[in-house]
Coordinates of C-alpha atoms in Angstrom, one line a residue:
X1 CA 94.3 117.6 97.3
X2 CA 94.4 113.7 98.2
X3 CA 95.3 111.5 94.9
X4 CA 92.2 110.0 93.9
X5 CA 93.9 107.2 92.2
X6 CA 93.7 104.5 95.3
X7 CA 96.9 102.9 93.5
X8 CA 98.7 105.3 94.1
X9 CA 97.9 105.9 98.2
X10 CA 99.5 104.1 101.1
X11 CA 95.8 101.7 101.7
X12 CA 96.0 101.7 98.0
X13 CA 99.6 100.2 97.6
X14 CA 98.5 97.7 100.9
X15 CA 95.2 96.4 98.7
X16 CA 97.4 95.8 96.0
X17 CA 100.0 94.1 98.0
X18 CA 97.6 91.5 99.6
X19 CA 95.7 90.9 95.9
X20 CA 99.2 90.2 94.8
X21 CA 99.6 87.7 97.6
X22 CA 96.7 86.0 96.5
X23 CA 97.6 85.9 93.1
X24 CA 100.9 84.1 94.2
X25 CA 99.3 81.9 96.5
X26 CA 96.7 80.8 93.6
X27 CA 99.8 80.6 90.8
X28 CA 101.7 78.3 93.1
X29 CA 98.3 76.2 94.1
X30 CA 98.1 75.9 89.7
X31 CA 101.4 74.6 89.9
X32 CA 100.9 72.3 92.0
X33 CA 97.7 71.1 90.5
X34 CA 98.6 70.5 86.7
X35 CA 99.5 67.1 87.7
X36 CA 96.0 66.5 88.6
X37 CA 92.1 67.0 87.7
X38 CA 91.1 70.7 87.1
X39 CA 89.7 71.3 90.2
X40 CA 86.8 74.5 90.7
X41 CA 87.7 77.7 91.9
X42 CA 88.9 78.1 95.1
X43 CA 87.6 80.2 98.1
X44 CA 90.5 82.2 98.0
X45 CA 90.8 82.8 94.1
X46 CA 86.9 84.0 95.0
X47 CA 87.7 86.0 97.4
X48 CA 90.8 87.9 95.7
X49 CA 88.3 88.5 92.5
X50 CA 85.1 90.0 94.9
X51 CA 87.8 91.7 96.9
X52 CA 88.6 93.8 94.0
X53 CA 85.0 94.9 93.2
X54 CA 84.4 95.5 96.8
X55 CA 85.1 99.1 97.8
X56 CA 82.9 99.7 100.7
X57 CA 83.3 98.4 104.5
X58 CA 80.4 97.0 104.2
X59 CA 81.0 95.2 101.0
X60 CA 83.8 94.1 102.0
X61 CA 82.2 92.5 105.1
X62 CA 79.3 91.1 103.4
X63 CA 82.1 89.3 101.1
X64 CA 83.8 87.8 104.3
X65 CA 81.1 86.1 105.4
X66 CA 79.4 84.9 102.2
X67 CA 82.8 83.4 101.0
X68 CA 85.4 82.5 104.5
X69 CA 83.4 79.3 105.1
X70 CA 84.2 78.0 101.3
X71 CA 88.0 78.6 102.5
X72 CA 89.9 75.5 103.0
X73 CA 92.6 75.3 105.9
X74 CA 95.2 76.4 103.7
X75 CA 93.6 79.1 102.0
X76 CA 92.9 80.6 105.3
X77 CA 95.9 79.8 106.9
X78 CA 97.3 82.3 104.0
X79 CA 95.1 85.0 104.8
X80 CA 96.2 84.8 108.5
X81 CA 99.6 85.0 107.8
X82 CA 99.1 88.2 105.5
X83 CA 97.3 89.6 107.8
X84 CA 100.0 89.1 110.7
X85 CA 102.3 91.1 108.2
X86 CA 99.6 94.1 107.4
X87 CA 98.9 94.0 111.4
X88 CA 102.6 95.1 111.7
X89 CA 102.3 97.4 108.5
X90 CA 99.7 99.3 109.9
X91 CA 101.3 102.6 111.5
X92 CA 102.9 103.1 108.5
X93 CA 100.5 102.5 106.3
X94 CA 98.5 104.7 108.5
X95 CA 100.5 107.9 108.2
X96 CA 101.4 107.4 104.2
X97 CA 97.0 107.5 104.1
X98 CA 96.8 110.5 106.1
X99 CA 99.7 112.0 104.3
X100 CA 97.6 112.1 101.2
X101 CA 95.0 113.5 102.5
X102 CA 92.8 110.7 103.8
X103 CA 90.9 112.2 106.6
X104 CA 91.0 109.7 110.2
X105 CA 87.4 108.8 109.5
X106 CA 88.4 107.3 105.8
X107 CA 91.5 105.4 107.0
X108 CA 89.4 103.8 109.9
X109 CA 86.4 102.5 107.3
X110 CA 89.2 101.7 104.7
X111 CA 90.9 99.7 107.4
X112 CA 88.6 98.2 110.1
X113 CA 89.6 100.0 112.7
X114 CA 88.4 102.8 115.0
X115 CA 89.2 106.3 114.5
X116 CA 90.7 106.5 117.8
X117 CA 93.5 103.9 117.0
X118 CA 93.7 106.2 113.9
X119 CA 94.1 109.4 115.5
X120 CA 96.6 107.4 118.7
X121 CA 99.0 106.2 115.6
X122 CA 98.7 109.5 113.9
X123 CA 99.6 111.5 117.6
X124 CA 102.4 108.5 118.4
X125 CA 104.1 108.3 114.5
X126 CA 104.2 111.7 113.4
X127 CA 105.9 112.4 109.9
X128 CA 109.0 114.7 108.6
X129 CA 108.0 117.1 106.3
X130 CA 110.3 119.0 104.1
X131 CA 109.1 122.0 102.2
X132 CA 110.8 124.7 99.9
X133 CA 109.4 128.0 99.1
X134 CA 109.7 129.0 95.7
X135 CA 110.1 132.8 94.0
X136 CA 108.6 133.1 90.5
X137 CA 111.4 134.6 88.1
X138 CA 108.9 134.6 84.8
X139 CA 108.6 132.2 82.0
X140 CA 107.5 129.8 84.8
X141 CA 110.4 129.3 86.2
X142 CA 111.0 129.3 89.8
X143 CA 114.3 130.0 92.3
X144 CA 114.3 128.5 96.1
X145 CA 114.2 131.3 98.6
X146 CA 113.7 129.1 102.3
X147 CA 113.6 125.5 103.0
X148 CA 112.6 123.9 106.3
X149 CA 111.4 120.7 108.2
X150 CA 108.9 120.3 110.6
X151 CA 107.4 116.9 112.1
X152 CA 103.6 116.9 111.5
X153 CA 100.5 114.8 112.1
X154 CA 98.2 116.5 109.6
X155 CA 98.2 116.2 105.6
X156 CA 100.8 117.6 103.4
X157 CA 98.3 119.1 101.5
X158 CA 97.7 121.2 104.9
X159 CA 101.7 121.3 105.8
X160 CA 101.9 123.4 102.6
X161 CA 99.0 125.5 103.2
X162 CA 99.8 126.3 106.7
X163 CA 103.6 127.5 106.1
X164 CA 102.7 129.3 102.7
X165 CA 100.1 131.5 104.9
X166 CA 102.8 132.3 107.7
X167 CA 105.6 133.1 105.5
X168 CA 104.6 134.7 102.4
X169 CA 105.8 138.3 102.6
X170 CA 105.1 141.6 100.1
X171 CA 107.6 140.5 97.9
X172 CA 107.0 137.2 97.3
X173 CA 103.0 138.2 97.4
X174 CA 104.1 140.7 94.5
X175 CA 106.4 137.8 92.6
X176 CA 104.2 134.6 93.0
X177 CA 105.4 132.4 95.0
X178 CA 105.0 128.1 95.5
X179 CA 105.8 125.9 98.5
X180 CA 106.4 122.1 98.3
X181 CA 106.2 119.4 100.7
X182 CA 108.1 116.0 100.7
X183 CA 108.3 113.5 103.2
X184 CA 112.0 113.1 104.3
X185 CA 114.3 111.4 102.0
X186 CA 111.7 112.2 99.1
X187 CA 113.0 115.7 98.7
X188 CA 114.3 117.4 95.7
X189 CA 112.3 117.4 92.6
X190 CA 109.5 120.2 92.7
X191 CA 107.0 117.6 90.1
X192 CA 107.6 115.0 92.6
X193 CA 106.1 116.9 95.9
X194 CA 103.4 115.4 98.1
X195 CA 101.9 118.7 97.7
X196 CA 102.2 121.9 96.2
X197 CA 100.6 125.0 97.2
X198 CA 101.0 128.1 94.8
X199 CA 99.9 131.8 94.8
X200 CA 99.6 134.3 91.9
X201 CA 98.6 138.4 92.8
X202 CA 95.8 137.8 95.4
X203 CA 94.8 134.6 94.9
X204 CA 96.0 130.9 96.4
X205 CA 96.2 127.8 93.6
X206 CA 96.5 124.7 95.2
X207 CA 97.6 121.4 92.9

């Protein structure tokens, strides 16, 4: 299933990394300013706080146009620059999403964009997946029996689906059996898996 902690999914990590650029824009601007008169809030230390509560497209472009003409040249001049290095960020950012298990439509809202461009990065920048099937041995404990990689454009959470339905035989059936998914270079620990898709007797768990 897709994390539902946005922290911890790829548009979650990018709306963290561009509230931490404003927080180090608006720490440097205090810095500056100590010497001088308090001064009010800025436009951008508004917009980083609203930007936070906002969690809908169309929040977020209410926000945009209720607060960008308060932004002063430099304010926006930061914004444009961290939006030249998302811009760039974007394909990967893009796959890590749909990774988890955000659908096209979700990363397109999320992002801005169209769910074609979605689904043209997704078909151009497909990911490495790395999966393990698993034997249960009792006591829940669990021995590798096959390991593989494939590229794919779909969600791990359907990577591990997909290959647990193709190749689990009598035995395993009989056993209980789990499959794991990493993306390359992630492999190796079962607890830290994209996804992991178990079954016990006749019936398919999926964490």
């Amino acid at each position: 299933m897709r994390n539902e902690r946005p922290d911890e999914t790829a548009v979650g990590r990018l709306r963290t990394q561009v509230l931490a650029a404003f927080d180090q824009f608006e720490e440097e601007r205090e810095a500056e300013q100590r010497q001088y008169e308090p001064a009010e809030s800025s436009g951008l230390e508004r917009l980083a706080q609203e930007y936070a509560r906002a969690v809908t497209a169309t929040a977020r472009a209410a926000l945009a146009e209720r607060v960008g003409p308060s932004l002063s040249l430099t304010e926006a001049g930061v914004i444009r620059r961290t939006a030249k290095a998302v811009e760039g960020a974007l394909p990967s950012v893009i796959v890590g999403a749909r990774v988890d298990g955000w659908t096209a439509a979700e990363i397109a809202a999320e992002l801005g964009v169209t769910a074609s461009y979605v689904h043209r990065i997704l078909r151009n920048n497909p990911w490495d997946a790395v999966w393990t099937m698993y034997r249960a041995t009792g006591d829940d404990t669990w021995e590798p029996v096959e390991s593989g990689t494939l590229c794919a454009t779909e969600s791990a959470a359907s990577v591990a689906d997909q290959i647990l339905g193709e190749r689990l035989d009598h035995s395993l059936a009989r056993s209980g059996a789990r499959l794991c998914v990493w993306r390359t270079g992630e492999e190796g620990d079962p607890d830290d898996a994209r996804f992991t898709a178990k079954h016990d007797g006749d019936t398919v768990r999926d964490h």
